[in-house]
Structure formats: structure tokens, C-alpha cells
PDB file of N, CA and C in Angstrom:
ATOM      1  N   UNK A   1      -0.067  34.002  -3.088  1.00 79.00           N
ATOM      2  CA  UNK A   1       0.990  33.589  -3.970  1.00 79.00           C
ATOM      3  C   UNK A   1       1.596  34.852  -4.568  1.00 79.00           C
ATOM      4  N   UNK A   2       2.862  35.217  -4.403  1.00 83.00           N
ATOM      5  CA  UNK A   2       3.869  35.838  -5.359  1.00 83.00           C
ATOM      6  C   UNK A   2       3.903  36.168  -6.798  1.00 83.00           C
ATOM      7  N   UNK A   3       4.057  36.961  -7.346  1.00 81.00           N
ATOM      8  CA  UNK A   3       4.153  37.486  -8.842  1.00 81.00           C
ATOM      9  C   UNK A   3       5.284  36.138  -9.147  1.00 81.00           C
ATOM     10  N   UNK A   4       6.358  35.881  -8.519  1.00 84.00           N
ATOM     11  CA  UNK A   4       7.523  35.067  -9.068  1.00 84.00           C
ATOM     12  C   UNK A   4       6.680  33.582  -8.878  1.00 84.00           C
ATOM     13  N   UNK A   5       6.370  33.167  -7.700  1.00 82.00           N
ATOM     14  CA  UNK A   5       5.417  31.959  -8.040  1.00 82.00           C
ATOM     15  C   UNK A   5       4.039  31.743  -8.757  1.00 82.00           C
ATOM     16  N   UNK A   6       3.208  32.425  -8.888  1.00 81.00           N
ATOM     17  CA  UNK A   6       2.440  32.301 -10.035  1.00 81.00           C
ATOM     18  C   UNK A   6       3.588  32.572 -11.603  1.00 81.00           C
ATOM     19  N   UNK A   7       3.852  33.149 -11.635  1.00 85.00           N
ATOM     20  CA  UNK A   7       4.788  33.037 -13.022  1.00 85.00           C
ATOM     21  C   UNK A   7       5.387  31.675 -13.299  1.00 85.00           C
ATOM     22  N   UNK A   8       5.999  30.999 -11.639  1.00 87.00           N
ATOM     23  CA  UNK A   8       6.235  29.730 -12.128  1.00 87.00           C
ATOM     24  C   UNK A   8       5.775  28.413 -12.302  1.00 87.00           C
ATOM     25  N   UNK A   9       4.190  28.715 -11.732  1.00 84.00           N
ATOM     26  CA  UNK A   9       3.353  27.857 -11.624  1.00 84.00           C
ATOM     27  C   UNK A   9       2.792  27.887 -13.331  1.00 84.00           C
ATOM     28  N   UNK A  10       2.549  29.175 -13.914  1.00 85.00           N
ATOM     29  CA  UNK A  10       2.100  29.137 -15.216  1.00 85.00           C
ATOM     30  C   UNK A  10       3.282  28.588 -16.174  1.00 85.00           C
ATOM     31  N   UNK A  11       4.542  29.025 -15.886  1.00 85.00           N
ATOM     32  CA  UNK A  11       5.615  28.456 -16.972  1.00 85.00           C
ATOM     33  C   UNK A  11       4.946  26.882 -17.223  1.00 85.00           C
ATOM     34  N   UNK A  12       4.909  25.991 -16.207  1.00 84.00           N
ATOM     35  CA  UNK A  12       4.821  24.282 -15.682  1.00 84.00           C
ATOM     36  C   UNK A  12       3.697  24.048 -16.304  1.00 84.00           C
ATOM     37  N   UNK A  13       2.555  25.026 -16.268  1.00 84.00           N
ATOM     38  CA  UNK A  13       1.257  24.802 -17.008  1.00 84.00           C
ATOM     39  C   UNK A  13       1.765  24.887 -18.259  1.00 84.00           C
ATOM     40  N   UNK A  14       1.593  25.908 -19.055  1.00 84.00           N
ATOM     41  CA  UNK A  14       1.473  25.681 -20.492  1.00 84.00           C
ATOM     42  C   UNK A  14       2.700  24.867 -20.865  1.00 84.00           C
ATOM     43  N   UNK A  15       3.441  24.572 -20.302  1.00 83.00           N
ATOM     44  CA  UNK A  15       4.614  23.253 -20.481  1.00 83.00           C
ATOM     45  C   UNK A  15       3.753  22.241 -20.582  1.00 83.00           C
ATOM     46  N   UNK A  16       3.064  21.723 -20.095  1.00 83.00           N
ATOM     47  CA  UNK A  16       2.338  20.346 -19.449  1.00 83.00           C
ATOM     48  C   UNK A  16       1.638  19.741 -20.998  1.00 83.00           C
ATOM     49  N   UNK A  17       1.588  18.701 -21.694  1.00 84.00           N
ATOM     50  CA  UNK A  17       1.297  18.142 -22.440  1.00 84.00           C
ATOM     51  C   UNK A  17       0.077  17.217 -22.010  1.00 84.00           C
ATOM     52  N   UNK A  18      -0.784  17.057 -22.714  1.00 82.00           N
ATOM     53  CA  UNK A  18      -1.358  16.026 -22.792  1.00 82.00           C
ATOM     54  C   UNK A  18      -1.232  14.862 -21.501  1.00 82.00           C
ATOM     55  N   UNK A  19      -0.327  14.187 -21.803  1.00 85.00           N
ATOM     56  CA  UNK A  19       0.247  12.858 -21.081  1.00 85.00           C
ATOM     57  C   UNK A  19       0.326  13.230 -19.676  1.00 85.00           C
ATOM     58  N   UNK A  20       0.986  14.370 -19.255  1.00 86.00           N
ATOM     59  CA  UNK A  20       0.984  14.937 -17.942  1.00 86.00           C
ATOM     60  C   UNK A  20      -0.336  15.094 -17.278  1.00 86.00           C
ATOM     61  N   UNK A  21      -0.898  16.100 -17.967  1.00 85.00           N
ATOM     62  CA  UNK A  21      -2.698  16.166 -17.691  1.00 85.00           C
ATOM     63  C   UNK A  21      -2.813  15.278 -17.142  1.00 85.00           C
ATOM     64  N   UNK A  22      -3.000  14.451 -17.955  1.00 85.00           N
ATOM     65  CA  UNK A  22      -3.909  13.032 -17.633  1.00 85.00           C
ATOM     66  C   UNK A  22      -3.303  12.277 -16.017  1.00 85.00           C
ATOM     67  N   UNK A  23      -2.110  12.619 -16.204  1.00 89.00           N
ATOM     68  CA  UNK A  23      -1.239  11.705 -15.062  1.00 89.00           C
ATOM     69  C   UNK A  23      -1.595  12.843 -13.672  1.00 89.00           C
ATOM     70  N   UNK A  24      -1.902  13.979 -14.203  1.00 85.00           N
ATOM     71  CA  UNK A  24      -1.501  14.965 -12.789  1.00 85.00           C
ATOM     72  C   UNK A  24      -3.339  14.869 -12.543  1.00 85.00           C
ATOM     73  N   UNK A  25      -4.148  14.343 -13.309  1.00 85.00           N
ATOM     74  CA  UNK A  25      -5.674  13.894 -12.866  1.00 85.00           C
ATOM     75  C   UNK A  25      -5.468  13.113 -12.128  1.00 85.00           C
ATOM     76  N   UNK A  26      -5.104  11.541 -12.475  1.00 88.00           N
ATOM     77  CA  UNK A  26      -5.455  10.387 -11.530  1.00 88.00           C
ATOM     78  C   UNK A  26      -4.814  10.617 -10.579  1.00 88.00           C
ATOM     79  N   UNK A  27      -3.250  11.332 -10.317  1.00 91.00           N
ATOM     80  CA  UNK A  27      -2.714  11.863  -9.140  1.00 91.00           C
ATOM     81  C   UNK A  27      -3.883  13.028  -7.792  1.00 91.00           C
ATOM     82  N   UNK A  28      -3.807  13.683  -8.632  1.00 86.00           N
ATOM     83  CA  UNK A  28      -5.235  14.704  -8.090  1.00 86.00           C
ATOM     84  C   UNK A  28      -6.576  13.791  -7.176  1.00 86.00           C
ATOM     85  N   UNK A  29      -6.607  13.139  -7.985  1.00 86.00           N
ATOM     86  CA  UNK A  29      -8.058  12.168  -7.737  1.00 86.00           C
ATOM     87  C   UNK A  29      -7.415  11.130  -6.799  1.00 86.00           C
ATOM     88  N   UNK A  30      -6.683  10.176  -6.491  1.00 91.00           N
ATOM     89  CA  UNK A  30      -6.085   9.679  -6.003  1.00 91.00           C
ATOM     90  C   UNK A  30      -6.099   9.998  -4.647  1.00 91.00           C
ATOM     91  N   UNK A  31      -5.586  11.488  -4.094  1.00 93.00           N
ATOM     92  CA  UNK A  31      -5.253  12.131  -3.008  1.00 93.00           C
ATOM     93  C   UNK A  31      -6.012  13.089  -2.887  1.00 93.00           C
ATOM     94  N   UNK A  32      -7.780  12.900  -3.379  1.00 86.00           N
ATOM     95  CA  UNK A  32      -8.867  13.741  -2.910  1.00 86.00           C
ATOM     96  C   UNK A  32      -8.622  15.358  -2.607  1.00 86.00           C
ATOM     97  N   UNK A  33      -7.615  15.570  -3.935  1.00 86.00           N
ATOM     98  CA  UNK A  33      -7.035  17.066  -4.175  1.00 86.00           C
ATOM     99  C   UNK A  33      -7.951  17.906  -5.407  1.00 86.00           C
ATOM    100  N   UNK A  34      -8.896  17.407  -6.092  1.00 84.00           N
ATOM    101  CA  UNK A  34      -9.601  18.201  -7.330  1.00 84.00           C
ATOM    102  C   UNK A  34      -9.867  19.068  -6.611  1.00 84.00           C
ATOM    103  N   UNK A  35     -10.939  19.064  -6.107  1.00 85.00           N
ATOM    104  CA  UNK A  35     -11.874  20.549  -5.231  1.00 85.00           C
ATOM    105  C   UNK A  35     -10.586  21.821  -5.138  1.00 85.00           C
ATOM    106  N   UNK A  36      -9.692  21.414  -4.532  1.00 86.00           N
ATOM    107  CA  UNK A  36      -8.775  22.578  -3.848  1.00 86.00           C
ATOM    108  C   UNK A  36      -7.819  23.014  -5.193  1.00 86.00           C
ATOM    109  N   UNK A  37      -7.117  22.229  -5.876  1.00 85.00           N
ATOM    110  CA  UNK A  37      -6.939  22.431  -7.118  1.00 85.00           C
ATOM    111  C   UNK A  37      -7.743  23.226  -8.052  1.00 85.00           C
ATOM    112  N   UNK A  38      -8.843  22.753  -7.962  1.00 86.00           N
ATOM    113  CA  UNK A  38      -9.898  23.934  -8.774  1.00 86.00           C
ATOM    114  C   UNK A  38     -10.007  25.178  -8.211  1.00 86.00           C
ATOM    115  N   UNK A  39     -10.382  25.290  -7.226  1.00 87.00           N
ATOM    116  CA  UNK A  39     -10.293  26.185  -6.399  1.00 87.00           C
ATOM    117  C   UNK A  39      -9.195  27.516  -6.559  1.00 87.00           C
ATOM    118  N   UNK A  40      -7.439  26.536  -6.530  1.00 87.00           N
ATOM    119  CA  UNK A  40      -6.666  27.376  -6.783  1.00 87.00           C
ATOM    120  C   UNK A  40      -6.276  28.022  -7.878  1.00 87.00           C
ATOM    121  N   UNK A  41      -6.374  27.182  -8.998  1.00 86.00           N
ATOM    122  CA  UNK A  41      -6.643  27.750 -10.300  1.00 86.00           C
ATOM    123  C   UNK A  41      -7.220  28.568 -10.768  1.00 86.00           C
ATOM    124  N   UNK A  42      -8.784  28.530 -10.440  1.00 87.00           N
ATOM    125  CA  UNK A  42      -9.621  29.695 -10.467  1.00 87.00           C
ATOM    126  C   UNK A  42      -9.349  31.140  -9.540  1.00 87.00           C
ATOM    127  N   UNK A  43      -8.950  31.040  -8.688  1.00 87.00           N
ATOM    128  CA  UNK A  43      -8.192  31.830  -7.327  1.00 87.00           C
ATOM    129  C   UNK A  43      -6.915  32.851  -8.447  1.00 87.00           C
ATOM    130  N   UNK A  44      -6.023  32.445  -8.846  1.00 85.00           N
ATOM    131  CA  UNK A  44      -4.693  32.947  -9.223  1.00 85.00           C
ATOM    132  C   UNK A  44      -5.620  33.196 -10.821  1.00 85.00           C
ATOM    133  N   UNK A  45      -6.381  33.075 -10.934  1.00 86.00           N
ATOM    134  CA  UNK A  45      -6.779  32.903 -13.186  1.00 86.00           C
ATOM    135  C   UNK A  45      -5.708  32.394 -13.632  1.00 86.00           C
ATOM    136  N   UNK A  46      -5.475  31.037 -13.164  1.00 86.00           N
ATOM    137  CA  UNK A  46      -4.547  30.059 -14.152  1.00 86.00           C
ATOM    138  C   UNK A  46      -6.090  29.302 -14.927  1.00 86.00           C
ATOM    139  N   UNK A  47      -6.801  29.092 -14.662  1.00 86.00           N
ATOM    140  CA  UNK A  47      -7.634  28.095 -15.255  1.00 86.00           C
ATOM    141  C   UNK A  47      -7.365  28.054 -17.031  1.00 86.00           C
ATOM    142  N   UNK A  48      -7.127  29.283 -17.406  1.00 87.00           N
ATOM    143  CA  UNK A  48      -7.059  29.364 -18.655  1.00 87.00           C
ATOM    144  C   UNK A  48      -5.733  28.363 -19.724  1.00 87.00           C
ATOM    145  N   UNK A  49      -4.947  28.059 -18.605  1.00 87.00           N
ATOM    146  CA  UNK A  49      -3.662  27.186 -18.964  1.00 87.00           C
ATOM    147  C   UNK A  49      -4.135  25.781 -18.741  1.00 87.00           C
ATOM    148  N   UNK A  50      -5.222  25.609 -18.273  1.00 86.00           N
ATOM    149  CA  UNK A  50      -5.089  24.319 -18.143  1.00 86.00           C
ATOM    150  C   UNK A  50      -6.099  23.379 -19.554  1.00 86.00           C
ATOM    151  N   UNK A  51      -6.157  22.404 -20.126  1.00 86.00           N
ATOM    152  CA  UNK A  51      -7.148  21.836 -21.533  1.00 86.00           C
ATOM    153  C   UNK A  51      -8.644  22.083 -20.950  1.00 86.00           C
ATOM    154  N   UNK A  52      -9.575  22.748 -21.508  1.00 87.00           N
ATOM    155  CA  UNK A  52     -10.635  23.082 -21.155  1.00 87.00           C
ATOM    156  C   UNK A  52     -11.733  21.655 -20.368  1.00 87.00           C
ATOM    157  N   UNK A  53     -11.529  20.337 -20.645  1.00 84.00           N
ATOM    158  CA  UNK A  53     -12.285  19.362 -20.006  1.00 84.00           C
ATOM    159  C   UNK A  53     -11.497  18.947 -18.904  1.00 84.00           C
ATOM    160  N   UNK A  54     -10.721  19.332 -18.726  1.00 84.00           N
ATOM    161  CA  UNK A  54     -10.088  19.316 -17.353  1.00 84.00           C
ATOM    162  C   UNK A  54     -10.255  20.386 -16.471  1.00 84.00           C
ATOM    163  N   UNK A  55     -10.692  21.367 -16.996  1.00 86.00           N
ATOM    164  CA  UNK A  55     -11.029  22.456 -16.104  1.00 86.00           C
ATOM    165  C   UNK A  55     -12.526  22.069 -15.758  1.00 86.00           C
ATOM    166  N   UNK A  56     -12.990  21.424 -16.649  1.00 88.00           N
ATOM    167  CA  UNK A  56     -14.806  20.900 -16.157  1.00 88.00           C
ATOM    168  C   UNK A  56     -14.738  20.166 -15.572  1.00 88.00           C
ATOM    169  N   UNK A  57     -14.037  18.937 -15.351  1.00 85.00           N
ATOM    170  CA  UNK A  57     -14.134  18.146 -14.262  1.00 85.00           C
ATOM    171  C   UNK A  57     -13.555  18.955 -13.114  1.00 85.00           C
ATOM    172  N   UNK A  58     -12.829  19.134 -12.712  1.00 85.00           N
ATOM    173  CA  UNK A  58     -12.408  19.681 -12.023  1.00 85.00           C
ATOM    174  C   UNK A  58     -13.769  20.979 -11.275  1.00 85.00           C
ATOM    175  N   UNK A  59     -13.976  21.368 -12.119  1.00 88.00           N
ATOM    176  CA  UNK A  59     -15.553  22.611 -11.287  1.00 88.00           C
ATOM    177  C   UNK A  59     -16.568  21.370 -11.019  1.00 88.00           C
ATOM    178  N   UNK A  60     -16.172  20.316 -11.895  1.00 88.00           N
ATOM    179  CA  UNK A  60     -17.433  19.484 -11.475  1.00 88.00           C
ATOM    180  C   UNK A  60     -17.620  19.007  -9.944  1.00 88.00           C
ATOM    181  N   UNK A  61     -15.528  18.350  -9.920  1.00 85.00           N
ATOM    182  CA  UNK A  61     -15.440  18.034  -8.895  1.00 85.00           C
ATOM    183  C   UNK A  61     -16.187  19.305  -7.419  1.00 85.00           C
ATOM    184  N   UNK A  62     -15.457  19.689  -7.866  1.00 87.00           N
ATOM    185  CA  UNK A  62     -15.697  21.087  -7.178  1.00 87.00           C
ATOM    186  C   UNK A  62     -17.129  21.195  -6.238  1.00 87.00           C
ATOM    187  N   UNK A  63     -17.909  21.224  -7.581  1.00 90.00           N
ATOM    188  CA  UNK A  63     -19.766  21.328  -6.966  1.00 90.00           C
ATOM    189  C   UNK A  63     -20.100  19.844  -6.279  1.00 90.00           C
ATOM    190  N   UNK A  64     -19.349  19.278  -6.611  1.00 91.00           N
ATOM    191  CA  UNK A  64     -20.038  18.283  -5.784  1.00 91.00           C
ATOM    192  C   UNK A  64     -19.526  17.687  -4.869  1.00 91.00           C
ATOM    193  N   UNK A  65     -18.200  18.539  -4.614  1.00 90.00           N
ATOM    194  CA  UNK A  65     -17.796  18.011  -3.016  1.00 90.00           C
ATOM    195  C   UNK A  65     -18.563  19.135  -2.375  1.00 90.00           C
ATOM    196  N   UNK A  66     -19.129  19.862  -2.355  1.00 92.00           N
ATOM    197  CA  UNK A  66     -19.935  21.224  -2.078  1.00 92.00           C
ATOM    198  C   UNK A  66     -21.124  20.515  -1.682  1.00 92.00           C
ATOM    199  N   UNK A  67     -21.853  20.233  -2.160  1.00 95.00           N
ATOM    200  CA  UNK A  67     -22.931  19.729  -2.409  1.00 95.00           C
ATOM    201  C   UNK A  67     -22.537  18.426  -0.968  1.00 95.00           C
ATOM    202  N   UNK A  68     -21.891  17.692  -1.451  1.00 95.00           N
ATOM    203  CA  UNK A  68     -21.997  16.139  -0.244  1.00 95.00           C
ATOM    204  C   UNK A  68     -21.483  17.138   0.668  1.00 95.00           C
ATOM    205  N   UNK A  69     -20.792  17.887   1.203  1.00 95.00           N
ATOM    206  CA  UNK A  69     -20.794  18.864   2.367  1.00 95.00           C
ATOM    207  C   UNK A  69     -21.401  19.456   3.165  1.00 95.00           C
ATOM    208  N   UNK A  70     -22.430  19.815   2.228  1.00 97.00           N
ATOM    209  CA  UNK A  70     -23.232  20.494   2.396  1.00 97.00           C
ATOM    210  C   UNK A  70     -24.701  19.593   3.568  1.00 97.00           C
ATOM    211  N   UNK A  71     -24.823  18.091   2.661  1.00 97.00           N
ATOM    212  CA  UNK A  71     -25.136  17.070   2.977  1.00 97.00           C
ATOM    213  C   UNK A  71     -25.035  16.702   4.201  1.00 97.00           C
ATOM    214  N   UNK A  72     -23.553  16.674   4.449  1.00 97.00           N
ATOM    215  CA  UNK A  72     -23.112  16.100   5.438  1.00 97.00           C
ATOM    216  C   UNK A  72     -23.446  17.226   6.732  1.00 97.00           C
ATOM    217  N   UNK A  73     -22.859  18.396   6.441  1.00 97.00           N
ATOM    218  CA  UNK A  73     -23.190  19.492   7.069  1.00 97.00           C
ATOM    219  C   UNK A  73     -25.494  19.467   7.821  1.00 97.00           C
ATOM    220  N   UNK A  74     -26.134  19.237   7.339  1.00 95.00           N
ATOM    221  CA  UNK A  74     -26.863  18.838   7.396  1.00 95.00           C
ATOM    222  C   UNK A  74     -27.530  17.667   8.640  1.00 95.00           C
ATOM    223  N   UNK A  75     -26.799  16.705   7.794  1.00 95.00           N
ATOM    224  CA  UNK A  75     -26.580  15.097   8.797  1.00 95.00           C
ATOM    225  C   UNK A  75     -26.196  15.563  10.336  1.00 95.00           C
ATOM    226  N   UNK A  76     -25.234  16.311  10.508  1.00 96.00           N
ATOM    227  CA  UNK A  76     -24.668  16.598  11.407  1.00 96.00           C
ATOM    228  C   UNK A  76     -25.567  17.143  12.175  1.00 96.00           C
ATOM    229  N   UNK A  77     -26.156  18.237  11.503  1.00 95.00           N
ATOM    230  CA  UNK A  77     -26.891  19.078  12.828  1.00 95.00           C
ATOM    231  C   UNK A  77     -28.133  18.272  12.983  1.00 95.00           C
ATOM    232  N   UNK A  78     -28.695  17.595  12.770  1.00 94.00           N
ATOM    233  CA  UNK A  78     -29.650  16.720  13.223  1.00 94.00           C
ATOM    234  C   UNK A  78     -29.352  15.674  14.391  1.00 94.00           C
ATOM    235  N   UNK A  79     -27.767  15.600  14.187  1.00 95.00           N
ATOM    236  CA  UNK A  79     -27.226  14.559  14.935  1.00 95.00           C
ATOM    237  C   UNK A  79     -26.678  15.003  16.718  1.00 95.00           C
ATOM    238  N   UNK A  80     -26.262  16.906  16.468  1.00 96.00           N
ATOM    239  CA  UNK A  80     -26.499  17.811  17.428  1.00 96.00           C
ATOM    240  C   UNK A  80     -27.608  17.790  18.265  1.00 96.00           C
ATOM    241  N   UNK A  81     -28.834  18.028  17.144  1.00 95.00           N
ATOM    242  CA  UNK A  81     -29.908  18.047  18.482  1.00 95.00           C
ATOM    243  C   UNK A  81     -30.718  17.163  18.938  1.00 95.00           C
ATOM    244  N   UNK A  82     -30.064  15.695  18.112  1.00 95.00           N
ATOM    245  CA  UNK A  82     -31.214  14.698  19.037  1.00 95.00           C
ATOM    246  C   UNK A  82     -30.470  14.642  20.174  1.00 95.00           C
ATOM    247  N   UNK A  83     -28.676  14.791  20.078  1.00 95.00           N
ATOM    248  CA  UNK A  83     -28.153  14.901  20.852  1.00 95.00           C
ATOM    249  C   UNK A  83     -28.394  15.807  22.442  1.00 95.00           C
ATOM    250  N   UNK A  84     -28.219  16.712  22.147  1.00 95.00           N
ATOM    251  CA  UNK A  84     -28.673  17.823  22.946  1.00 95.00           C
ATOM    252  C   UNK A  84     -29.891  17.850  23.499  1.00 95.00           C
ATOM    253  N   UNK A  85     -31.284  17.039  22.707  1.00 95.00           N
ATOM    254  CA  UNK A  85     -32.269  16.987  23.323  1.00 95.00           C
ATOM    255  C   UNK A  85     -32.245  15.672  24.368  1.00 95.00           C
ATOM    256  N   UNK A  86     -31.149  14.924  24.366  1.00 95.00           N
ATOM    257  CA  UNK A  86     -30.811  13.865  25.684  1.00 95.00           C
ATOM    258  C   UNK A  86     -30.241  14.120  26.850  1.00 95.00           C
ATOM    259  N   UNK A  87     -29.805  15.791  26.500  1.00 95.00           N
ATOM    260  CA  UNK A  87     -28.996  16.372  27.669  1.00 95.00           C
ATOM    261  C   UNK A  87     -27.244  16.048  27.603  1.00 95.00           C
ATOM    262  N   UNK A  88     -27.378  15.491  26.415  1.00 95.00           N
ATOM    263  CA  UNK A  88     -25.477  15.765  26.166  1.00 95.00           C
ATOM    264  C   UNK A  88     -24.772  16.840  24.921  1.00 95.00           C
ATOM    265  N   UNK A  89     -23.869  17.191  25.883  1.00 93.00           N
ATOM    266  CA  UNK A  89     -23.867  18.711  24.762  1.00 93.00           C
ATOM    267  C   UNK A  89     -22.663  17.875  23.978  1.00 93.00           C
ATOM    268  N   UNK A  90     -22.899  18.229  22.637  1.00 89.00           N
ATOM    269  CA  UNK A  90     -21.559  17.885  21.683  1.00 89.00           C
ATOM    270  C   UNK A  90     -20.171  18.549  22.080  1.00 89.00           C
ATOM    271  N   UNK A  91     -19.209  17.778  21.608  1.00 85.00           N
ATOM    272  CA  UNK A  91     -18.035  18.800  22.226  1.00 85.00           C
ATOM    273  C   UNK A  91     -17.239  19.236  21.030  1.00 85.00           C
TER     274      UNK A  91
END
């Protein structure tokens, strides 16, 4: 991101009231966007513009799409080698 777009991404932040927050959450959550949102925030150090319990959910979200990933990541390779031990290679 750009010096001119982070500048205008922060103007929109500390603009953002209350009411917005809340609306640009269930939007966020809605379209399984927290994780990457957090992500980018923390990425550029906007986090500081945003109301501090929204920045916690948001890391919350964060760890725990990590975590079921991680999970899943897991699931998977078990699912590789019973595979593979039948003689079919995953593709």
C-alpha cells in the first residue's frame, strides 16, 4: 500500500463513529473477512485507529481461524496417507 492510500485509509478510520464500527463488523463477519482485516491493520499500524474491542475481536478472530487451520491442516494429512497407503496419490 502507498503513502497516499494508507493516508486514505486512516482519514475513513478516525472518521468512522461508533455506528459504522459496529455495521463494518457484522459486514466483516458476514463475508468471513475478520482474519484478513486484522491482519491488514496490524500490517500498515492502522490498528491504533480502530475502538480498542474491536481490535480484540478481530486478533481473536484472527487466532482462531489459525488455530481451525491449523486443525484442518492436520485432518488433511492423515487423509493423504491413508490415502497413499492404498496406492492413490492425491492430486
Amino acid at each position: 500500500m502507498d503513502a497516499e492510500d494508507r493516508a486514505g485509509i486512516a482519514g475513513v478510520l478516525e472518521a468512522a463513529d461508533g455506528a459504522v464500527w459496529e455495521s463494518a463488523l457484522r459486514t466483516l463477519v458476514h463475508h468471513g473477512m475478520l482474519p484478513l482485516i486484522a491482519h491488514r491493520l496490524r500490517e500498515e499500524s492502522l490498528e491504533s485507529l480502530a475502538p480498542p474491542h474491536l481490535v480484540a475481536g478481530l486478533r481473536k478472530s484472527q487466532r482462531n481461524t489459525l488455530l481451525r487451520n491449523q486443525r484442518y491442516a492436520s485432518c488433511l494429512a492423515g487423509v493423504v496417507a491413508l490415502l497413499r497407503e492404498q496406492g492413490i496419490e492425491p492430486m
